[in-house]
Coordinates of C-alpha atoms and ligand atoms in Angstrom, one line a residue:
M1 CA 26.0 7.4 -4.6
N2 CA 23.0 6.1 -6.4
S3 CA 21.5 9.0 -8.4
R4 CA 17.9 7.6 -8.1
F5 CA 18.1 8.4 -4.4
G6 CA 20.1 11.6 -5.0
Q7 CA 17.2 12.8 -7.2
R8 CA 14.5 12.0 -4.6
L9 CA 16.5 14.1 -2.1
D10 CA 16.7 17.0 -4.6
A11 CA 13.0 16.7 -5.0
V12 CA 12.4 17.0 -1.3
R13 CA 14.8 20.0 -1.1
A14 CA 12.9 21.7 -4.0
R15 CA 9.7 21.6 -2.0
L16 CA 11.0 22.9 1.5
E17 CA 10.5 26.5 0.7
S18 CA 6.8 26.1 -0.4
F19 CA 6.0 24.5 3.0
G20 CA 7.7 27.3 4.7
I21 CA 10.3 25.2 6.5
D22 CA 14.1 25.2 6.7
G23 CA 14.3 21.4 6.9
L24 CA 12.1 18.3 7.1
Y25 CA 12.2 15.8 9.9
V26 CA 11.3 12.6 8.2
T27 CA 9.8 10.0 10.6
G28 CA 7.5 8.0 8.4
E29 CA 9.0 4.6 7.9
A30 CA 8.1 4.2 4.2
N31 CA 9.3 7.9 3.6
V32 CA 12.7 7.0 5.0
T33 CA 12.8 3.9 2.9
Y34 CA 11.7 5.9 -0.1
L35 CA 14.7 8.3 0.3
T36 CA 17.3 5.8 1.4
G37 CA 16.4 2.4 0.0
K38 CA 16.8 1.0 3.6
S39 CA 14.4 -0.4 5.9
G40 CA 13.6 2.9 7.7
K41 CA 12.9 1.0 11.0
D42 CA 13.9 3.2 13.9
C43 CA 15.5 5.6 11.7
A44 CA 14.7 9.3 10.8
L45 CA 16.0 11.8 8.4
W46 CA 16.9 15.5 8.7
I47 CA 17.0 17.2 5.3
T48 CA 17.8 20.8 4.6
E49 CA 18.9 22.7 1.6
Q50 CA 22.6 21.9 2.4
D51 CA 22.6 18.9 4.7
A52 CA 21.1 15.4 5.0
F53 CA 21.4 13.3 8.0
I54 CA 20.2 9.8 9.0
L55 CA 19.4 9.7 12.6
T56 CA 19.4 6.3 14.3
D57 CA 21.1 4.2 17.1
F58 CA 23.9 1.7 17.1
R59 CA 21.8 -1.2 15.9
Y60 CA 21.4 0.3 12.5
M61 CA 24.8 2.2 12.5
E62 CA 26.4 0.0 10.0
M63 CA 23.4 0.2 7.7
A64 CA 23.4 4.1 8.0
M65 CA 27.1 4.2 7.2
E66 CA 26.4 2.6 3.9
L67 CA 24.6 5.8 2.8
Q68 CA 27.5 8.0 3.3
G69 CA 27.9 10.5 0.4
L70 CA 24.1 11.0 0.5
F71 CA 23.4 11.1 4.2
A72 CA 25.6 11.7 7.0
Y73 CA 25.2 9.6 10.2
R74 CA 24.2 11.0 13.6
E75 CA 23.7 8.7 16.6
V76 CA 20.3 9.8 17.8
K77 CA 17.7 7.6 19.7
V78 CA 14.7 8.4 17.4
G79 CA 11.8 9.6 19.5
R80 CA 14.1 10.4 22.5
D81 CA 17.1 12.4 21.6
A82 CA 16.0 14.2 18.4
C83 CA 15.0 17.4 20.1
D84 CA 18.6 17.9 21.4
F85 CA 19.9 17.3 18.0
F86 CA 17.6 20.1 16.7
L87 CA 18.2 22.5 19.6
S88 CA 21.9 22.5 18.5
M89 CA 21.0 24.2 15.4
G90 CA 19.7 27.6 16.2
K91 CA 16.5 29.1 15.3
I92 CA 15.3 27.1 12.3
R93 CA 11.7 26.1 11.2
I94 CA 11.4 22.3 11.5
G95 CA 8.9 20.5 9.3
V96 CA 7.5 17.5 11.0
E97 CA 5.4 14.9 9.4
K98 CA 1.9 15.4 10.7
N99 CA 0.9 11.7 10.1
H100 CA 4.1 10.2 11.3
L101 CA 5.3 12.0 14.4
S102 CA 4.3 10.6 17.8
L103 CA 2.2 12.9 20.0
S104 CA 4.9 12.4 22.8
E105 CA 7.7 13.6 20.6
Y106 CA 5.7 16.5 19.4
L107 CA 5.0 17.5 22.9
T108 CA 8.8 17.3 23.8
F109 CA 9.4 19.7 20.9
L110 CA 6.8 22.1 22.0
D111 CA 8.1 22.0 25.6
R112 CA 11.6 23.0 24.6
M113 CA 11.2 25.2 21.5
D114 CA 9.0 28.0 20.4
A115 CA 5.8 26.6 18.8
D116 CA 6.1 28.6 15.6
R117 CA 9.4 26.6 14.9
I118 CA 7.5 23.4 14.7
V119 CA 5.6 23.2 11.4
P120 CA 3.3 20.2 10.8
V121 CA 3.7 19.0 7.1
E122 CA 1.4 16.6 5.2
G123 CA 2.0 14.8 2.0
L124 CA 5.4 16.3 1.0
I125 CA 7.1 12.9 0.5
E126 CA 3.8 11.0 -0.2
R127 CA 3.1 13.1 -3.2
L128 CA 6.5 12.3 -4.7
R129 CA 5.8 8.6 -4.2
E130 CA 2.5 8.5 -6.1
V131 CA 4.2 8.3 -9.6
K132 CA 6.4 5.2 -9.9
D133 CA 9.7 4.9 -11.8
A134 CA 10.6 1.9 -13.9
L135 CA 12.3 0.0 -11.0
E136 CA 9.2 0.5 -8.8
L137 CA 6.9 -0.8 -11.4
E138 CA 9.2 -3.8 -12.1
A139 CA 9.4 -4.7 -8.4
T140 CA 5.6 -4.5 -8.2
Q141 CA 5.2 -6.7 -11.2
R142 CA 7.5 -9.4 -9.8
A143 CA 5.4 -9.3 -6.5
C144 CA 2.2 -9.7 -8.6
A145 CA 3.9 -12.6 -10.5
I146 CA 4.5 -14.5 -7.1
A147 CA 0.9 -13.9 -6.1
D148 CA -0.4 -15.0 -9.4
A149 CA 1.5 -18.3 -9.0
C150 CA 0.0 -18.6 -5.6
F151 CA -3.5 -18.4 -6.8
L152 CA -2.9 -21.4 -9.2
H153 CA -1.4 -23.3 -6.2
M154 CA -4.4 -22.4 -4.0
C155 CA -6.8 -23.7 -6.7
R156 CA -5.3 -27.2 -6.2
F157 CA -4.9 -26.7 -2.5
L158 CA -8.4 -25.7 -1.4
K159 CA -10.8 -28.7 -0.6
P160 CA -13.7 -29.2 1.8
G161 CA -12.4 -29.7 5.4
I162 CA -9.5 -27.4 5.2
S163 CA -9.7 -24.4 7.7
E164 CA -9.5 -20.8 6.7
R165 CA -6.5 -20.5 8.8
T166 CA -4.7 -23.4 7.2
A167 CA -5.5 -22.0 3.8
A168 CA -4.3 -18.6 4.7
L169 CA -1.1 -20.1 6.1
E170 CA -0.6 -21.9 2.8
I171 CA -0.9 -18.7 0.8
E172 CA 1.8 -17.1 3.0
F173 CA 4.1 -20.1 2.9
F174 CA 3.8 -20.3 -0.8
M175 CA 4.6 -16.7 -1.4
K176 CA 7.6 -16.7 1.0
S177 CA 8.9 -19.9 -0.5
N178 CA 8.8 -18.4 -3.9
G179 CA 10.7 -15.2 -3.6
A180 CA 8.6 -12.9 -1.5
D181 CA 10.4 -10.7 1.0
A182 CA 7.4 -10.2 3.2
L183 CA 3.7 -10.0 3.2
S184 CA 2.0 -6.8 2.0
F185 CA -0.7 -7.1 4.7
D186 CA -2.4 -9.8 6.8
T187 CA -3.7 -12.4 4.4
I188 CA -7.5 -12.7 4.1
C189 CA -8.9 -16.0 3.3
V190 CA -12.5 -16.5 4.3
S191 CA -15.2 -18.9 3.3
G192 CA -19.0 -19.3 3.2
A193 CA -21.0 -16.5 5.1
N194 CA -17.6 -14.9 6.2
T195 CA -17.0 -13.8 2.8
S196 CA -19.6 -11.0 3.4
Y197 CA -17.0 -9.3 5.6
P198 CA -14.9 -7.3 3.1
H199 CA -11.9 -7.6 5.4
G200 CA -12.7 -10.8 7.4
I201 CA -10.1 -12.5 9.4
P202 CA -9.3 -16.2 8.7
G203 CA -10.6 -18.4 11.5
N204 CA -11.1 -22.0 12.3
K205 CA -14.2 -22.4 10.1
T206 CA -13.6 -25.3 7.7
I207 CA -14.3 -24.8 4.0
E208 CA -17.4 -26.6 2.9
T209 CA -18.9 -27.8 -0.3
G210 CA -21.0 -24.9 -1.7
D211 CA -18.9 -22.1 -0.1
F212 CA -17.3 -19.2 -1.8
V213 CA -13.7 -18.7 -0.7
T214 CA -12.3 -15.1 -0.9
M215 CA -8.6 -14.8 -1.0
D216 CA -7.1 -11.3 -0.7
Y217 CA -3.4 -11.3 -0.3
G218 CA -0.2 -9.9 -1.5
C219 CA 3.6 -9.9 -0.9
K220 CA 6.6 -7.5 -1.1
V221 CA 9.4 -7.7 -3.5
D222 CA 12.2 -5.2 -3.0
G223 CA 9.8 -3.3 -0.6
Y224 CA 7.0 -3.0 -3.3
C225 CA 3.6 -4.5 -2.6
S226 CA 1.4 -6.7 -4.6
D227 CA -2.3 -6.9 -3.9
M228 CA -4.9 -9.2 -5.6
T229 CA -8.2 -10.9 -4.8
R230 CA -9.9 -13.8 -6.2
T231 CA -13.2 -15.4 -5.2
V232 CA -13.7 -19.1 -6.0
A233 CA -16.5 -21.6 -5.3
V234 CA -15.9 -25.0 -3.8
G235 CA -17.8 -28.0 -5.1
R236 CA -20.8 -26.0 -6.5
A237 CA -22.4 -22.6 -6.6
D238 CA -26.1 -21.8 -6.6
E239 CA -27.7 -19.5 -9.0
E240 CA -27.5 -16.3 -6.8
M241 CA -23.9 -16.8 -6.3
K242 CA -23.3 -17.2 -10.0
A243 CA -25.3 -14.1 -10.8
V244 CA -23.5 -11.9 -8.2
Y245 CA -20.2 -13.2 -9.3
E246 CA -20.9 -12.4 -12.9
L247 CA -22.1 -8.9 -12.0
V248 CA -18.9 -8.2 -10.0
L249 CA -16.8 -9.5 -12.8
L250 CA -18.7 -7.3 -15.4
A251 CA -18.0 -4.3 -13.0
Q252 CA -14.4 -5.3 -12.7
R253 CA -13.8 -5.8 -16.3
T254 CA -15.6 -2.5 -17.2
A255 CA -13.4 -0.6 -15.0
C256 CA -10.2 -2.3 -16.3
A257 CA -11.3 -1.5 -19.9
G258 CA -12.1 2.3 -19.2
I259 CA -9.3 3.4 -17.0
R260 CA -7.0 6.0 -18.6
A261 CA -4.5 8.5 -17.2
G262 CA -6.1 11.9 -17.0
M263 CA -9.4 10.8 -15.6
R264 CA -10.8 12.0 -12.3
C265 CA -10.4 9.3 -9.6
E266 CA -14.1 9.6 -8.8
D267 CA -14.9 8.9 -12.4
V268 CA -12.8 5.9 -12.3
D269 CA -14.7 4.6 -9.3
R270 CA -18.0 5.2 -11.1
L271 CA -16.9 2.9 -14.1
A272 CA -17.5 -0.1 -11.9
R273 CA -20.1 1.4 -9.4
D274 CA -22.6 2.2 -12.2
V275 CA -22.7 -1.4 -13.3
I276 CA -23.3 -2.7 -9.7
S277 CA -25.8 0.1 -9.0
D278 CA -27.7 -0.4 -12.2
A279 CA -28.2 -4.0 -11.2
G280 CA -29.7 -2.8 -7.8
Y281 CA -26.7 -3.8 -5.7
G282 CA -25.2 -0.3 -5.1
D283 CA -25.8 -0.5 -1.3
C284 CA -23.7 -3.8 -1.3
F285 CA -20.6 -2.1 -2.6
G286 CA -19.6 0.1 0.3
H287 CA -15.9 0.7 -0.3
G288 CA -14.0 2.5 -3.1
L289 CA -13.0 0.9 -6.4
G290 CA -9.3 0.8 -5.5
H291 CA -6.2 2.4 -4.2
G292 CA -2.6 3.0 -5.0
T293 CA 0.1 0.7 -3.8
G294 CA 3.9 1.0 -3.5
L295 CA 6.1 0.7 -0.4
E296 CA 2.7 0.6 1.5
I297 CA -0.3 -1.3 0.7
H298 CA -2.6 1.8 0.7
E299 CA -1.2 4.9 -1.0
A300 CA -2.5 7.7 -3.1
P301 CA -4.5 7.8 -5.3
R302 CA -7.8 6.8 -3.8
L303 CA -10.4 5.7 -6.4
R304 CA -13.5 6.5 -4.6
P305 CA -16.7 8.8 -4.8
G306 CA -15.6 12.3 -4.0
S307 CA -12.1 11.9 -5.0
L308 CA -11.4 14.8 -7.4
E309 CA -7.7 14.1 -8.1
E310 CA -6.5 13.3 -11.6
L311 CA -5.2 9.8 -12.3
K312 CA -1.5 10.1 -13.6
E313 CA 0.6 7.9 -15.9
N314 CA 2.7 5.4 -14.0
Q315 CA 0.7 5.5 -10.9
I316 CA -0.3 1.9 -9.7
V317 CA -3.9 1.2 -8.7
S318 CA -6.0 -1.7 -7.5
I319 CA -9.3 -2.4 -9.2
E320 CA -11.5 -4.3 -6.8
P321 CA -15.2 -3.9 -6.9
G322 CA -17.2 -6.2 -4.5
I323 CA -20.8 -7.1 -3.4
Y324 CA -21.3 -8.3 0.1
L325 CA -24.5 -9.9 1.2
P326 CA -24.6 -10.1 5.1
K327 CA -25.1 -13.7 6.5
K328 CA -25.0 -15.0 2.9
F329 CA -21.7 -14.4 1.0
G330 CA -19.6 -11.8 -0.6
V331 CA -17.6 -11.6 -3.8
R332 CA -14.6 -9.4 -4.7
I333 CA -12.4 -9.5 -7.6
E334 CA -9.2 -7.5 -7.6
D335 CA -6.3 -6.8 -10.1
L336 CA -3.4 -4.3 -9.7
A337 CA -2.3 -2.3 -12.7
T338 CA -0.3 0.5 -13.8
V339 CA -1.9 3.4 -15.6
T340 CA -1.1 4.8 -19.1
P341 CA -2.9 7.4 -21.3
F342 CA -4.1 4.5 -23.4
G343 CA -5.5 2.1 -20.6
I344 CA -4.0 0.0 -18.0
I345 CA -1.2 -2.6 -18.0
N346 CA -2.6 -5.3 -15.7
F347 CA 0.1 -6.9 -13.4
V348 CA -2.3 -9.7 -12.5
S349 CA -2.9 -12.4 -15.1
A350 CA -4.8 -15.1 -13.0
S351 CA -8.2 -16.1 -14.5
K352 CA -11.3 -14.1 -13.3
D353 CA -13.8 -16.5 -14.7
L354 CA -16.0 -18.2 -12.0
M355 CA -14.0 -21.2 -10.8
I356 CA -15.8 -24.1 -9.1
L357 CA -13.1 -26.2 -7.6
Ligands
MN401 MN1 -6.5 -3.9 -2.3

């Protein structure tokens, strides 16, 4: 069996005792994927020092059987029959994933077992996922390359008269046609005044001359997410648009140049925030500088004020400052990079200079 997944299983086992549990009931979909390399949908894991089970139903049985050697298969309807499975095991302490167990399943457990046997656990597997191995970095890099190519394609595609929805669909069609397995998240493609919504939803508005268009999108390759944002102007850009764009770009480039493994995450955030605040736009940058990515689009670390964690080598982070002026426009520029002690390796190579299409 693949030693990569065997090592991950060993890492989980090594942490059970410190959480005061005899085993961990893994219900987070991405956590199941991390430990098995399989989709994780409607599957759960039960991991103890000696045993490892994959719990799922007939639909995923064949897939589960492929994991034999690492995980034994038990036919269990996740969310319904798991309690019976645990009751057959005697008085053990069961770690449950606090952020990934439904309230109804939790209540079933409480109803049928002593409360002190159910131990809510947070971050046990997520913490292991923070630092990426070579294959994870490589999959992310391939996902970023598809998104990069998509940006070039969109620079030719965007024209006045095309709706935001049509443009968003084109982004998605391009990525899936060029090797993406899935989207990382719902594509953002907004124009004109809609660009002031940091997470606007593409609508029927048509792109017009003089609009900014913000495209924030990503795809998955082998399960790993890419994430990038570019803001372009269509036809022309007025002086205010140009000035704000250059400021966001300066903040983004300053952060890219300053990030090192070993920094505190809030200090990473400050690299860009100081540039924007010093120019008087501090109130218009209301979100963090960035976030980790991996099997999920938002993972640790979080680059934002108050985040005291230390940035580690081989983490992946987005670097995405923005300025949003309600009813006028917004600008966000985002790259995705891996962290080293000497700086970042940027996975996104699309041009960041202001483009007026
Ligand atoms: Mn992002």
